[in-house]
């Protein structure tokens, strides 16, 4: 396997509207694969589908420029899961010293949850002609009180769950090591190993879920993650392939 080191060069900004927007500009100027933009504060952090991402001081807000061999829809979907697995593995390493490490889960299509609350979100975007921007927002030392009221009760931070201040530079290094590892595997072996790890770490597989997407609403059981990163949901005897949308686990 060819080792690939993501996270160099590292461009540190104090305040920016969105690291994905800043990275798009750099990618357009030919920035190399692995270049990362990281900001202390984002004033216009973006989520999916036009949603916003709250980015006060204390979080890791960053975008990595990737130049994969293709930039089709499934590339972005599977790379978002590469990001999810890498974040989850990094969080696992950063909390392994605790007597009772928090439960880390990947929640399809682009979240990482810690003890049932949203810790991180991933935003994969194609940047024509040949780049993919992998945005990661991780609440490192953000206290939920600093987040908007409607987000607060659903979110958590690593510092809060670990019960101590998390060192940003050390945390970034662990995150880049995991991202480099899982992106390298994605390039060399395809999505299969990431899919397997996603299934192990999944918050949804085998659980009753509600899916709301741009063009569908359904309830069923999440049964699998497909080769192209889609989620398979079973309702009665019927399977539906879900390519985008939000999934919530139903409590019965
Ligand atoms: C995401 O979107 O979860 C992807 C978020 C990606 C953010 C990173 S930060 C660096 C890079 N630059 C950017 O501009 N973006 C990326 P989505 O699945 O659409 O979730 C958005 C929803 O998450 C919002 O509507 C809120 O409900 C919730 N949310 C917003 N800020 C949050 C936070 N800090 N922590 C937890 N949940 C949050």
Short mmCIF file of C-alpha atoms and ligand atoms in Angstrom, two decimals:
data_model
loop_
_atom_site.label_atom_id
_atom_site.label_comp_id
_atom_site.label_asym_id
_atom_site.label_seq_id
_atom_site.Cartn_x
_atom_site.Cartn_y
_atom_site.Cartn_z
CA UNK A 1 0.00 0.00 0.00
CA UNK A 2 1.31 3.46 -0.88
CA UNK A 3 1.29 5.65 2.22
CA UNK A 4 -0.49 8.94 1.64
CA UNK A 5 -0.16 11.72 4.09
CA UNK A 6 -3.14 14.04 4.30
CA UNK A 7 -2.87 17.23 6.33
CA UNK A 8 0.12 18.83 4.58
CA UNK A 9 0.28 21.66 3.78
CA UNK A 10 -1.91 22.85 6.66
CA UNK A 11 -3.38 26.30 6.18
CA UNK A 12 -4.53 27.80 9.49
CA UNK A 13 -7.04 30.63 9.43
CA UNK A 14 -8.41 32.57 12.37
CA UNK A 15 -11.87 33.28 10.95
CA UNK A 16 -13.39 32.26 7.63
CA UNK A 17 -16.93 31.94 6.32
CA UNK A 18 -16.49 28.26 5.43
CA UNK A 19 -13.38 26.12 5.14
CA UNK A 20 -15.07 24.27 2.26
CA UNK A 21 -15.45 27.58 0.40
CA UNK A 22 -11.82 28.54 1.11
CA UNK A 23 -10.60 25.07 0.07
CA UNK A 24 -12.59 25.29 -3.19
CA UNK A 25 -10.68 28.46 -4.02
CA UNK A 26 -7.34 26.74 -3.33
CA UNK A 27 -8.34 23.62 -5.26
CA UNK A 28 -9.18 25.87 -8.23
CA UNK A 29 -5.66 27.29 -8.01
CA UNK A 30 -4.21 23.78 -8.21
CA UNK A 31 -3.55 23.00 -4.51
CA UNK A 32 -2.15 19.48 -4.06
CA UNK A 33 -4.07 16.52 -2.66
CA UNK A 34 -3.79 16.49 1.12
CA UNK A 35 -3.91 20.28 1.51
CA UNK A 36 -6.04 21.19 4.52
CA UNK A 37 -7.71 24.44 5.53
CA UNK A 38 -8.50 24.66 9.23
CA UNK A 39 -10.19 27.60 10.97
CA UNK A 40 -10.67 28.65 14.59
CA UNK A 41 -14.11 30.08 13.82
CA UNK A 42 -16.44 29.80 10.83
CA UNK A 43 -19.00 32.53 10.31
CA UNK A 44 -20.93 30.68 7.58
CA UNK A 45 -20.22 26.99 8.23
CA UNK A 46 -22.24 24.78 5.88
CA UNK A 47 -24.09 21.54 6.34
CA UNK A 48 -25.88 19.54 3.65
CA UNK A 49 -28.92 20.75 1.71
CA UNK A 50 -28.32 24.42 2.48
CA UNK A 51 -28.24 23.88 6.25
CA UNK A 52 -25.81 25.72 8.45
CA UNK A 53 -23.11 24.37 10.75
CA UNK A 54 -22.44 26.24 13.99
CA UNK A 55 -18.72 26.78 14.36
CA UNK A 56 -17.78 28.77 17.46
CA UNK A 57 -14.25 28.72 18.87
CA UNK A 58 -13.22 25.39 20.38
CA UNK A 59 -14.05 23.05 17.51
CA UNK A 60 -12.08 21.43 14.72
CA UNK A 61 -13.42 22.97 11.51
CA UNK A 62 -11.43 21.78 8.52
CA UNK A 63 -11.53 20.80 4.86
CA UNK A 64 -9.17 18.39 3.12
CA UNK A 65 -8.61 18.61 -0.64
CA UNK A 66 -8.67 15.18 -2.28
CA UNK A 67 -7.98 14.38 -5.91
CA UNK A 68 -9.44 10.89 -6.36
CA UNK A 69 -9.38 9.09 -9.70
CA UNK A 70 -13.06 9.95 -10.35
CA UNK A 71 -15.61 12.34 -8.89
CA UNK A 72 -18.92 10.57 -9.57
CA UNK A 73 -21.80 10.73 -7.06
CA UNK A 74 -20.84 7.46 -5.42
CA UNK A 75 -17.28 8.72 -4.95
CA UNK A 76 -18.54 11.55 -2.78
CA UNK A 77 -20.96 9.28 -0.88
CA UNK A 78 -18.28 6.72 -0.09
CA UNK A 79 -15.67 9.39 0.75
CA UNK A 80 -18.09 10.94 3.26
CA UNK A 81 -18.15 7.52 4.94
CA UNK A 82 -14.33 7.38 4.79
CA UNK A 83 -14.48 10.65 6.74
CA UNK A 84 -17.02 9.20 9.18
CA UNK A 85 -14.95 6.08 9.86
CA UNK A 86 -11.73 8.11 10.22
CA UNK A 87 -13.36 10.49 12.72
CA UNK A 88 -14.86 7.59 14.68
CA UNK A 89 -11.50 5.75 14.82
CA UNK A 90 -9.71 8.94 15.87
CA UNK A 91 -12.26 9.54 18.62
CA UNK A 92 -11.82 5.93 19.75
CA UNK A 93 -8.04 6.43 20.01
CA UNK A 94 -8.38 9.77 21.77
CA UNK A 95 -10.66 8.30 24.44
CA UNK A 96 -9.11 4.84 24.82
CA UNK A 97 -7.42 5.89 28.10
CA UNK A 98 -10.77 6.42 29.84
CA UNK A 99 -12.09 3.78 32.24
CA UNK A 100 -15.37 3.84 30.34
CA UNK A 101 -14.71 5.14 26.84
CA UNK A 102 -17.79 6.81 25.31
CA UNK A 103 -19.68 4.89 22.64
CA UNK A 104 -18.73 6.17 19.21
CA UNK A 105 -20.99 5.48 16.21
CA UNK A 106 -21.07 6.34 12.53
CA UNK A 107 -24.52 7.51 11.53
CA UNK A 108 -25.24 7.24 7.81
CA UNK A 109 -24.74 9.28 5.70
CA UNK A 110 -22.36 11.76 7.31
CA UNK A 111 -22.48 12.01 11.10
CA UNK A 112 -20.46 10.69 14.01
CA UNK A 113 -22.31 10.31 17.29
CA UNK A 114 -20.87 10.01 20.77
CA UNK A 115 -23.08 8.56 23.48
CA UNK A 116 -26.06 9.08 21.17
CA UNK A 117 -25.46 12.75 20.37
CA UNK A 118 -24.01 14.42 17.30
CA UNK A 119 -20.30 15.01 17.72
CA UNK A 120 -19.26 15.58 14.12
CA UNK A 121 -20.63 16.13 10.64
CA UNK A 122 -18.96 15.50 7.29
CA UNK A 123 -19.59 17.48 4.12
CA UNK A 124 -18.33 15.92 0.88
CA UNK A 125 -18.50 18.14 -2.19
CA UNK A 126 -17.29 17.78 -5.74
CA UNK A 127 -15.10 20.67 -6.83
CA UNK A 128 -14.91 20.48 -10.64
CA UNK A 129 -13.06 19.33 -12.58
CA UNK A 130 -11.25 16.78 -10.43
CA UNK A 131 -11.25 17.54 -6.71
CA UNK A 132 -13.42 16.42 -3.81
CA UNK A 133 -13.58 18.58 -0.70
CA UNK A 134 -13.99 16.65 2.52
CA UNK A 135 -15.23 19.03 5.19
CA UNK A 136 -15.19 17.85 8.79
CA UNK A 137 -16.76 19.65 11.71
CA UNK A 138 -15.97 18.14 15.11
CA UNK A 139 -17.06 19.64 18.43
CA UNK A 140 -13.77 19.22 20.25
CA UNK A 141 -14.04 21.58 23.24
CA UNK A 142 -17.21 23.40 22.22
CA UNK A 143 -19.66 23.46 25.06
CA UNK A 144 -23.21 22.72 23.91
CA UNK A 145 -24.32 26.04 25.49
CA UNK A 146 -22.39 27.81 22.75
CA UNK A 147 -24.53 26.15 20.08
CA UNK A 148 -27.94 27.42 18.94
CA UNK A 149 -30.83 26.38 21.14
CA UNK A 150 -32.32 23.87 18.67
CA UNK A 151 -28.95 22.10 18.19
CA UNK A 152 -27.88 22.00 21.83
CA UNK A 153 -29.90 19.06 23.04
CA UNK A 154 -28.85 16.89 20.06
CA UNK A 155 -25.14 17.70 20.12
CA UNK A 156 -22.14 16.91 22.28
CA UNK A 157 -18.41 17.53 22.33
CA UNK A 158 -15.42 15.29 22.83
CA UNK A 159 -14.19 17.35 25.79
CA UNK A 160 -17.54 17.08 27.49
CA UNK A 161 -17.78 13.30 27.06
CA UNK A 162 -14.12 12.76 28.01
CA UNK A 163 -14.40 15.12 30.99
CA UNK A 164 -11.28 17.07 30.13
CA UNK A 165 -9.86 19.64 27.70
CA UNK A 166 -8.74 17.95 24.47
CA UNK A 167 -5.53 19.25 22.92
CA UNK A 168 -6.41 20.56 19.43
CA UNK A 169 -3.02 19.93 17.75
CA UNK A 170 -2.69 16.39 19.09
CA UNK A 171 -6.32 15.66 18.15
CA UNK A 172 -5.74 16.97 14.61
CA UNK A 173 -2.67 14.75 14.22
CA UNK A 174 -4.63 11.64 15.24
CA UNK A 175 -7.44 12.65 12.88
CA UNK A 176 -5.04 13.12 9.93
CA UNK A 177 -3.38 9.76 10.67
CA UNK A 178 -6.77 8.00 10.55
CA UNK A 179 -7.91 9.95 7.50
CA UNK A 180 -4.68 9.11 5.66
CA UNK A 181 -5.05 5.45 6.58
CA UNK A 182 -8.68 5.05 5.52
CA UNK A 183 -8.33 7.18 2.37
CA UNK A 184 -5.29 5.09 1.40
CA UNK A 185 -7.34 1.92 1.82
CA UNK A 186 -10.20 3.42 -0.20
CA UNK A 187 -7.76 4.18 -3.05
CA UNK A 188 -6.05 0.78 -2.91
CA UNK A 189 -8.90 -1.59 -2.04
CA UNK A 190 -12.06 0.34 -2.85
CA UNK A 191 -14.99 0.94 -0.52
CA UNK A 192 -15.23 -2.65 0.85
CA UNK A 193 -13.01 -2.27 3.98
CA UNK A 194 -14.61 1.07 4.83
CA UNK A 195 -18.08 -0.43 4.35
CA UNK A 196 -17.21 -3.26 6.77
CA UNK A 197 -15.94 -0.85 9.40
CA UNK A 198 -19.00 1.36 8.89
CA UNK A 199 -21.26 -1.62 9.50
CA UNK A 200 -19.36 -2.44 12.73
CA UNK A 201 -19.60 1.16 13.93
CA UNK A 202 -23.08 1.88 12.61
CA UNK A 203 -25.70 3.62 14.72
CA UNK A 204 -28.51 2.53 12.42
CA UNK A 205 -27.99 -0.95 10.93
CA UNK A 206 -30.43 -3.44 12.41
CA UNK A 207 -32.51 -0.67 13.97
CA UNK A 208 -35.93 0.77 13.13
CA UNK A 209 -35.43 4.06 11.32
CA UNK A 210 -37.34 6.92 9.76
CA UNK A 211 -35.87 8.32 6.55
CA UNK A 212 -36.73 11.75 5.24
CA UNK A 213 -35.14 12.69 1.98
CA UNK A 214 -35.62 15.20 -0.80
CA UNK A 215 -37.97 12.81 -2.55
CA UNK A 216 -38.99 10.16 -0.05
CA UNK A 217 -40.32 9.59 3.44
CA UNK A 218 -40.33 6.09 4.85
CA UNK A 219 -40.10 3.98 7.96
CA UNK A 220 -38.45 0.58 8.13
CA UNK A 221 -35.37 -1.25 9.30
CA UNK A 222 -31.91 -0.16 8.13
CA UNK A 223 -30.44 -3.44 6.89
CA UNK A 224 -27.25 -2.72 4.95
CA UNK A 225 -24.85 -0.24 3.41
CA UNK A 226 -24.44 -0.87 -0.31
CA UNK A 227 -21.25 -0.95 -2.40
CA UNK A 228 -21.89 2.62 -3.56
CA UNK A 229 -22.46 3.97 -0.04
CA UNK A 230 -26.28 3.96 -0.21
CA UNK A 231 -28.39 2.74 2.73
CA UNK A 232 -30.76 -0.19 2.29
CA UNK A 233 -34.02 0.12 4.23
CA UNK A 234 -36.52 -2.75 4.53
CA UNK A 235 -40.21 -2.00 4.96
CA UNK A 236 -42.33 -5.13 5.21
CA UNK A 237 -40.74 -7.34 2.55
CA UNK A 238 -39.71 -4.44 0.34
CA UNK A 239 -36.19 -2.98 0.14
CA UNK A 240 -35.55 0.65 -0.72
CA UNK A 241 -32.15 2.02 -1.67
CA UNK A 242 -31.69 5.41 -0.03
CA UNK A 243 -29.02 7.64 -1.59
CA UNK A 244 -29.60 10.86 0.30
CA UNK A 245 -31.61 12.10 3.21
CA UNK A 246 -31.71 12.15 6.97
CA UNK A 247 -32.10 9.04 9.06
CA UNK A 248 -33.35 8.99 12.61
CA UNK A 249 -33.52 5.91 14.79
CA UNK A 250 -37.07 5.30 16.02
CA UNK A 251 -37.46 4.38 19.64
CA UNK A 252 -40.16 1.76 19.93
C1 LIG B 1 -23.43 18.08 8.42
O1 LIG B 1 -24.51 18.55 7.74
O2 LIG B 1 -23.46 17.44 9.44
C2 LIG B 1 -22.10 18.47 7.77
C3 LIG B 1 -21.37 19.50 8.58
C4 LIG B 1 -20.02 19.79 8.01
C5 LIG B 1 -19.35 20.92 8.74
C6 LIG B 1 -17.94 21.14 8.29
S1 LIG B 1 -17.08 22.27 9.31
C7 LIG B 1 -15.78 22.36 8.18
C8 LIG B 1 -16.39 22.35 6.80
N1 LIG B 1 -16.71 23.68 6.34
C9 LIG B 1 -18.04 23.88 6.23
O3 LIG B 1 -18.58 24.94 5.87
N2 LIG B 1 -18.67 22.73 6.53
C10 LIG B 1 -17.76 21.66 6.86
P1 LIG B 1 -26.01 18.13 8.05
O4 LIG B 1 -26.12 16.63 8.09
O5 LIG B 1 -26.82 18.87 7.05
O6 LIG B 1 -26.26 18.63 9.51
C11 LIG B 1 -26.52 19.99 9.77
C12 LIG B 1 -27.32 20.04 11.06
O7 LIG B 1 -26.49 19.67 12.18
C13 LIG B 1 -27.85 21.43 11.38
O8 LIG B 1 -29.06 21.68 10.72
C14 LIG B 1 -27.99 21.36 12.90
O9 LIG B 1 -29.21 20.71 13.25
C15 LIG B 1 -26.86 20.42 13.33
N3 LIG B 1 -25.67 21.20 13.76
C16 LIG B 1 -25.24 22.41 13.36
N4 LIG B 1 -24.11 22.74 13.96
C17 LIG B 1 -23.79 21.71 14.78
C18 LIG B 1 -22.70 21.45 15.66
N5 LIG B 1 -21.68 22.28 15.84
N6 LIG B 1 -22.73 20.27 16.34
C19 LIG B 1 -23.73 19.37 16.19
N7 LIG B 1 -24.78 19.56 15.37
C20 LIG B 1 -24.80 20.72 14.65
#
